[in-house]
Amino acid sequence: MSALQSSLSRDTAWELLRQYNKDPFHLQHALTVEGVMRWYANDLGHGDEAEFWGIVGLLHDIDFEEYPDQHCIKAPELLRSGGADEALIHGVCSHGYELTVDVKPEHEMEKVLYAADELTGLIWAAAIIRPSKSVMDMEVKSVKKKYKAANFAAGCSREVIEKGAAMLGWELDMLIEKTILAMRSCEADINAFMEKLA
Ligand SMILES: [Fe+2]
């Protein structure tokens, strides 16, 4: 099978995201999931698809800011209007599987997005309350402590994270460990970028 490539360039994808997302929190999350997805593509032996995995991550919540009640339902229309192809649209929508849509994660990239998206939010929430405000010194055991506290980052669904880990056939610890490494790989660049954007 040939490598999945995005029909949108990274610059076009960013412009498309900016049309529908203004909130710095949302932009930071989109950039983080992009970086995380790129890291996973390389880690899992799909380095030739890293751009595509990253762009799916960048655009995965495109409809959330303006259409929170139609999350993953409005996305195809927004993405198509920006020239996205069906593989990209399927990738984005599959992270709403059994939540808002019936689009099942099939591709490994889609399973990674499903598993890592909410976890990325939880790890970020845990990082910003640390003295370092960073994932660079974050360890699996401190994430697990927060993970087990149901009222911490309660919006990050543990059920989705665990379902995602099961789809990948991974233990939760492995998913957490890899996602911390993935977030470390892009934290500094994203912080610098967000500072310039402010
Ligand atoms: Fe997300």
PDB file of C-alpha atoms and ligand atoms in Angstrom:
ATOM      1  CA  MET A   1       0.000   0.000   0.000  1.00  0.00           C
ATOM      2  CA  SER A   2       1.320   3.403  -0.874  1.00  0.00           C
ATOM      3  CA  ALA A   3       1.898   5.975   1.848  1.00  0.00           C
ATOM      4  CA  LEU A   4      -1.004   8.188   2.804  1.00  0.00           C
ATOM      5  CA  GLN A   5      -0.439  11.764   1.737  1.00  0.00           C
ATOM      6  CA  SER A   6      -2.482  14.823   2.562  1.00  0.00           C
ATOM      7  CA  SER A   7      -4.308  16.662  -0.209  1.00  0.00           C
ATOM      8  CA  LEU A   8      -3.653  19.846   1.765  1.00  0.00           C
ATOM      9  CA  SER A   9      -0.263  21.346   2.389  1.00  0.00           C
ATOM     10  CA  ARG A  10       0.556  22.048   6.011  1.00  0.00           C
ATOM     11  CA  ASP A  11       0.257  25.809   5.368  1.00  0.00           C
ATOM     12  CA  THR A  12      -3.183  25.435   3.781  1.00  0.00           C
ATOM     13  CA  ALA A  13      -4.317  23.205   6.658  1.00  0.00           C
ATOM     14  CA  TRP A  14      -3.192  25.829   9.179  1.00  0.00           C
ATOM     15  CA  GLU A  15      -5.068  28.589   7.292  1.00  0.00           C
ATOM     16  CA  LEU A  16      -8.178  26.418   7.206  1.00  0.00           C
ATOM     17  CA  LEU A  17      -7.950  25.780  10.945  1.00  0.00           C
ATOM     18  CA  ARG A  18      -7.550  29.503  11.615  1.00  0.00           C
ATOM     19  CA  GLN A  19     -10.783  30.238   9.734  1.00  0.00           C
ATOM     20  CA  TYR A  20     -12.732  28.345  12.389  1.00  0.00           C
ATOM     21  CA  ASN A  21     -10.510  28.508  15.483  1.00  0.00           C
ATOM     22  CA  LYS A  22      -9.501  31.680  17.304  1.00  0.00           C
ATOM     23  CA  ASP A  23      -9.213  30.542  20.927  1.00  0.00           C
ATOM     24  CA  PRO A  24      -5.507  30.147  21.840  1.00  0.00           C
ATOM     25  CA  PHE A  25      -6.371  27.106  23.962  1.00  0.00           C
ATOM     26  CA  HIS A  26      -7.858  25.378  20.917  1.00  0.00           C
ATOM     27  CA  LEU A  27      -4.949  26.378  18.686  1.00  0.00           C
ATOM     28  CA  GLN A  28      -2.446  25.113  21.239  1.00  0.00           C
ATOM     29  CA  HIS A  29      -4.339  21.807  21.487  1.00  0.00           C
ATOM     30  CA  ALA A  30      -4.465  21.459  17.683  1.00  0.00           C
ATOM     31  CA  LEU A  31      -0.719  22.105  17.390  1.00  0.00           C
ATOM     32  CA  THR A  32       0.010  19.684  20.215  1.00  0.00           C
ATOM     33  CA  VAL A  33      -2.023  16.890  18.664  1.00  0.00           C
ATOM     34  CA  GLU A  34      -0.317  17.623  15.334  1.00  0.00           C
ATOM     35  CA  GLY A  35       3.113  17.243  16.937  1.00  0.00           C
ATOM     36  CA  VAL A  36       2.026  14.150  18.822  1.00  0.00           C
ATOM     37  CA  MET A  37       0.695  12.524  15.648  1.00  0.00           C
ATOM     38  CA  ARG A  38       3.899  13.296  13.746  1.00  0.00           C
ATOM     39  CA  TRP A  39       5.916  11.724  16.546  1.00  0.00           C
ATOM     40  CA  TYR A  40       3.734   8.614  16.522  1.00  0.00           C
ATOM     41  CA  ALA A  41       4.008   8.257  12.732  1.00  0.00           C
ATOM     42  CA  ASN A  42       7.780   8.151  13.041  1.00  0.00           C
ATOM     43  CA  ASP A  43       7.750   5.962  16.140  1.00  0.00           C
ATOM     44  CA  LEU A  44       5.443   3.387  14.573  1.00  0.00           C
ATOM     45  CA  GLY A  45       7.394   3.135  11.318  1.00  0.00           C
ATOM     46  CA  HIS A  46       5.249   5.432   9.186  1.00  0.00           C
ATOM     47  CA  GLY A  47       7.712   8.267   8.819  1.00  0.00           C
ATOM     48  CA  ASP A  48       6.700   8.629   5.156  1.00  0.00           C
ATOM     49  CA  GLU A  49       3.182   9.514   6.346  1.00  0.00           C
ATOM     50  CA  ALA A  50       4.210  11.878   9.149  1.00  0.00           C
ATOM     51  CA  GLU A  51       2.930  14.973   7.320  1.00  0.00           C
ATOM     52  CA  PHE A  52      -0.465  13.364   6.786  1.00  0.00           C
ATOM     53  CA  TRP A  53      -0.748  12.092  10.387  1.00  0.00           C
ATOM     54  CA  GLY A  54       0.208  15.567  11.598  1.00  0.00           C
ATOM     55  CA  ILE A  55      -2.352  17.362   9.423  1.00  0.00           C
ATOM     56  CA  VAL A  56      -5.135  15.060  10.629  1.00  0.00           C
ATOM     57  CA  GLY A  57      -4.056  15.919  14.179  1.00  0.00           C
ATOM     58  CA  LEU A  58      -3.936  19.631  13.400  1.00  0.00           C
ATOM     59  CA  LEU A  59      -7.465  19.646  11.979  1.00  0.00           C
ATOM     60  CA  HIS A  60      -9.129  17.028  14.191  1.00  0.00           C
ATOM     61  CA  ASP A  61     -11.156  19.518  16.263  1.00  0.00           C
ATOM     62  CA  ILE A  62     -11.799  22.008  13.449  1.00  0.00           C
ATOM     63  CA  ASP A  63     -15.541  22.202  14.100  1.00  0.00           C
ATOM     64  CA  PHE A  64     -15.432  22.211  17.900  1.00  0.00           C
ATOM     65  CA  GLU A  65     -15.088  25.937  18.572  1.00  0.00           C
ATOM     66  CA  GLU A  66     -17.979  27.107  16.398  1.00  0.00           C
ATOM     67  CA  TYR A  67     -20.129  23.975  16.382  1.00  0.00           C
ATOM     68  CA  PRO A  68     -19.595  22.207  19.716  1.00  0.00           C
ATOM     69  CA  ASP A  69     -22.962  20.474  19.411  1.00  0.00           C
ATOM     70  CA  GLN A  70     -22.046  19.102  15.992  1.00  0.00           C
ATOM     71  CA  HIS A  71     -18.526  17.907  16.760  1.00  0.00           C
ATOM     72  CA  CYS A  72     -17.255  15.617  13.964  1.00  0.00           C
ATOM     73  CA  ILE A  73     -20.611  16.123  12.205  1.00  0.00           C
ATOM     74  CA  LYS A  74     -19.907  19.594  10.820  1.00  0.00           C
ATOM     75  CA  ALA A  75     -16.232  18.783  10.164  1.00  0.00           C
ATOM     76  CA  PRO A  76     -16.671  17.094   6.737  1.00  0.00           C
ATOM     77  CA  GLU A  77     -18.328  20.204   5.284  1.00  0.00           C
ATOM     78  CA  LEU A  78     -15.655  22.547   6.660  1.00  0.00           C
ATOM     79  CA  LEU A  79     -12.839  20.278   5.532  1.00  0.00           C
ATOM     80  CA  ARG A  80     -14.292  19.659   2.059  1.00  0.00           C
ATOM     81  CA  SER A  81     -14.716  23.392   1.524  1.00  0.00           C
ATOM     82  CA  GLY A  82     -10.995  23.717   2.188  1.00  0.00           C
ATOM     83  CA  GLY A  83     -10.072  20.985  -0.312  1.00  0.00           C
ATOM     84  CA  ALA A  84      -9.520  18.075   2.080  1.00  0.00           C
ATOM     85  CA  ASP A  85      -9.739  14.570   0.657  1.00  0.00           C
ATOM     86  CA  GLU A  86     -11.851  11.749   2.053  1.00  0.00           C
ATOM     87  CA  ALA A  87      -8.993   9.998   3.881  1.00  0.00           C
ATOM     88  CA  LEU A  88      -8.308  13.147   5.851  1.00  0.00           C
ATOM     89  CA  ILE A  89     -12.025  13.623   6.582  1.00  0.00           C
ATOM     90  CA  HIS A  90     -12.404  10.004   7.707  1.00  0.00           C
ATOM     91  CA  GLY A  91      -9.379  10.405   9.963  1.00  0.00           C
ATOM     92  CA  VAL A  92     -10.776  13.532  11.604  1.00  0.00           C
ATOM     93  CA  CYS A  93     -14.310  12.195  12.066  1.00  0.00           C
ATOM     94  CA  SER A  94     -13.240   8.814  13.432  1.00  0.00           C
ATOM     95  CA  HIS A  95     -12.122  10.390  16.701  1.00  0.00           C
ATOM     96  CA  GLY A  96     -15.805  11.014  17.427  1.00  0.00           C
ATOM     97  CA  TYR A  97     -16.604   7.303  17.073  1.00  0.00           C
ATOM     98  CA  GLU A  98     -19.524   6.270  19.274  1.00  0.00           C
ATOM     99  CA  LEU A  99     -19.552   9.753  20.774  1.00  0.00           C
ATOM    100  CA  THR A 100     -21.137  11.786  18.005  1.00  0.00           C
ATOM    101  CA  VAL A 101     -20.610   9.762  14.819  1.00  0.00           C
ATOM    102  CA  ASP A 102     -20.471   6.196  13.612  1.00  0.00           C
ATOM    103  CA  VAL A 103     -17.151   6.534  11.786  1.00  0.00           C
ATOM    104  CA  LYS A 104     -14.931   3.786  13.177  1.00  0.00           C
ATOM    105  CA  PRO A 105     -11.166   4.220  13.544  1.00  0.00           C
ATOM    106  CA  GLU A 106      -9.789   1.736  10.992  1.00  0.00           C
ATOM    107  CA  HIS A 107      -6.317   2.935  10.065  1.00  0.00           C
ATOM    108  CA  GLU A 108      -3.577   2.774  12.692  1.00  0.00           C
ATOM    109  CA  MET A 109      -3.303   6.567  12.471  1.00  0.00           C
ATOM    110  CA  GLU A 110      -6.981   6.857  13.404  1.00  0.00           C
ATOM    111  CA  LYS A 111      -6.600   4.546  16.404  1.00  0.00           C
ATOM    112  CA  VAL A 112      -3.638   6.597  17.618  1.00  0.00           C
ATOM    113  CA  LEU A 113      -5.640   9.824  17.290  1.00  0.00           C
ATOM    114  CA  TYR A 114      -8.569   8.276  19.138  1.00  0.00           C
ATOM    115  CA  ALA A 115      -6.322   7.045  21.955  1.00  0.00           C
ATOM    116  CA  ALA A 116      -4.000  10.032  22.293  1.00  0.00           C
ATOM    117  CA  ASP A 117      -6.300  13.050  21.833  1.00  0.00           C
ATOM    118  CA  GLU A 118      -8.004  13.043  25.243  1.00  0.00           C
ATOM    119  CA  LEU A 119      -4.841  11.822  26.939  1.00  0.00           C
ATOM    120  CA  THR A 120      -2.897  14.732  25.466  1.00  0.00           C
ATOM    121  CA  GLY A 121      -5.427  17.061  27.111  1.00  0.00           C
ATOM    122  CA  LEU A 122      -5.029  15.331  30.465  1.00  0.00           C
ATOM    123  CA  ILE A 123      -1.220  15.353  30.340  1.00  0.00           C
ATOM    124  CA  TRP A 124      -1.242  19.028  29.367  1.00  0.00           C
ATOM    125  CA  ALA A 125      -3.554  19.875  32.264  1.00  0.00           C
ATOM    126  CA  ALA A 126      -1.206  17.990  34.599  1.00  0.00           C
ATOM    127  CA  ALA A 127       1.864  19.737  33.154  1.00  0.00           C
ATOM    128  CA  ILE A 128       0.686  23.332  33.447  1.00  0.00           C
ATOM    129  CA  ILE A 129       0.160  23.048  37.206  1.00  0.00           C
ATOM    130  CA  ARG A 130       3.725  21.821  37.754  1.00  0.00           C
ATOM    131  CA  PRO A 131       6.467  24.289  38.756  1.00  0.00           C
ATOM    132  CA  SER A 132       8.115  23.674  35.371  1.00  0.00           C
ATOM    133  CA  LYS A 133       4.766  24.049  33.506  1.00  0.00           C
ATOM    134  CA  SER A 134       6.249  21.450  31.192  1.00  0.00           C
ATOM    135  CA  VAL A 135       6.071  17.818  30.091  1.00  0.00           C
ATOM    136  CA  MET A 136       9.869  17.638  29.903  1.00  0.00           C
ATOM    137  CA  ASP A 137      10.115  16.449  33.526  1.00  0.00           C
ATOM    138  CA  MET A 138       6.782  14.615  33.541  1.00  0.00           C
ATOM    139  CA  GLU A 139       6.821  10.917  34.405  1.00  0.00           C
ATOM    140  CA  VAL A 140       4.291   8.145  33.789  1.00  0.00           C
ATOM    141  CA  LYS A 141       3.584   7.728  37.494  1.00  0.00           C
ATOM    142  CA  SER A 142       2.548  11.356  38.015  1.00  0.00           C
ATOM    143  CA  VAL A 143       0.239  11.172  34.997  1.00  0.00           C
ATOM    144  CA  LYS A 144      -1.286   7.970  36.381  1.00  0.00           C
ATOM    145  CA  LYS A 145      -1.965   9.633  39.705  1.00  0.00           C
ATOM    146  CA  LYS A 146      -3.883  12.401  37.966  1.00  0.00           C
ATOM    147  CA  TYR A 147      -5.527   9.885  35.659  1.00  0.00           C
ATOM    148  CA  LYS A 148      -6.946   7.986  38.622  1.00  0.00           C
ATOM    149  CA  ALA A 149      -8.337  11.163  40.208  1.00  0.00           C
ATOM    150  CA  ALA A 150     -11.685  11.245  38.409  1.00  0.00           C
ATOM    151  CA  ASN A 151     -12.268  14.936  39.141  1.00  0.00           C
ATOM    152  CA  PHE A 152      -8.929  15.993  37.608  1.00  0.00           C
ATOM    153  CA  ALA A 153      -9.429  17.160  33.993  1.00  0.00           C
ATOM    154  CA  ALA A 154     -12.815  15.492  34.202  1.00  0.00           C
ATOM    155  CA  GLY A 155     -13.553  16.434  30.585  1.00  0.00           C
ATOM    156  CA  CYS A 156     -10.821  14.069  29.383  1.00  0.00           C
ATOM    157  CA  SER A 157     -12.650  10.798  29.021  1.00  0.00           C
ATOM    158  CA  ARG A 158     -10.786   7.877  30.603  1.00  0.00           C
ATOM    159  CA  GLU A 159     -13.226   5.565  28.860  1.00  0.00           C
ATOM    160  CA  VAL A 160     -12.194   6.881  25.426  1.00  0.00           C
ATOM    161  CA  ILE A 161      -8.493   6.689  26.315  1.00  0.00           C
ATOM    162  CA  GLU A 162      -8.839   3.077  27.433  1.00  0.00           C
ATOM    163  CA  LYS A 163     -10.924   2.145  24.410  1.00  0.00           C
ATOM    164  CA  GLY A 164      -8.223   3.681  22.233  1.00  0.00           C
ATOM    165  CA  ALA A 165      -5.450   1.756  23.989  1.00  0.00           C
ATOM    166  CA  ALA A 166      -7.457  -1.448  23.496  1.00  0.00           C
ATOM    167  CA  MET A 167      -7.899  -0.697  19.766  1.00  0.00           C
ATOM    168  CA  LEU A 168      -4.127  -0.430  19.485  1.00  0.00           C
ATOM    169  CA  GLY A 169      -3.590  -3.517  21.654  1.00  0.00           C
ATOM    170  CA  TRP A 170      -1.471  -1.483  24.088  1.00  0.00           C
ATOM    171  CA  GLU A 171      -1.358  -1.340  27.859  1.00  0.00           C
ATOM    172  CA  LEU A 172      -2.402   2.040  29.241  1.00  0.00           C
ATOM    173  CA  ASP A 173       1.114   2.614  30.625  1.00  0.00           C
ATOM    174  CA  MET A 174       2.613   2.258  27.168  1.00  0.00           C
ATOM    175  CA  LEU A 175       0.149   4.745  25.718  1.00  0.00           C
ATOM    176  CA  ILE A 176       0.947   7.234  28.492  1.00  0.00           C
ATOM    177  CA  GLU A 177       4.702   6.758  28.147  1.00  0.00           C
ATOM    178  CA  LYS A 178       4.672   7.235  24.388  1.00  0.00           C
ATOM    179  CA  THR A 179       2.329  10.223  24.570  1.00  0.00           C
ATOM    180  CA  ILE A 180       4.598  11.967  27.096  1.00  0.00           C
ATOM    181  CA  LEU A 181       7.550  11.435  24.744  1.00  0.00           C
ATOM    182  CA  ALA A 182       5.459  12.663  21.820  1.00  0.00           C
ATOM    183  CA  MET A 183       4.496  15.831  23.707  1.00  0.00           C
ATOM    184  CA  ARG A 184       8.103  16.449  24.732  1.00  0.00           C
ATOM    185  CA  SER A 185       9.117  16.368  21.067  1.00  0.00           C
ATOM    186  CA  CYS A 186       7.049  19.437  20.179  1.00  0.00           C
ATOM    187  CA  GLU A 187       6.520  21.438  23.389  1.00  0.00           C
ATOM    188  CA  ALA A 188       9.271  24.033  22.932  1.00  0.00           C
ATOM    189  CA  ASP A 189       8.404  24.787  19.295  1.00  0.00           C
ATOM    190  CA  ILE A 190       4.698  25.145  20.067  1.00  0.00           C
ATOM    191  CA  ASN A 191       5.310  27.423  23.057  1.00  0.00           C
ATOM    192  CA  ALA A 192       7.558  29.644  20.943  1.00  0.00           C
ATOM    193  CA  PHE A 193       4.999  29.716  18.144  1.00  0.00           C
ATOM    194  CA  MET A 194       2.097  30.547  20.468  1.00  0.00           C
ATOM    195  CA  GLU A 195       4.086  33.382  22.032  1.00  0.00           C
ATOM    196  CA  LYS A 196       4.608  34.934  18.614  1.00  0.00           C
ATOM    197  CA  LEU A 197       0.925  34.505  17.781  1.00  0.00           C
ATOM    198  CA  ALA A 198      -0.265  36.299  20.941  1.00  0.00           C
TER     199      ALA A 198
HETATM  200 FE    FE B   1      -8.928  17.078  20.503  1.00  0.00          FE
END
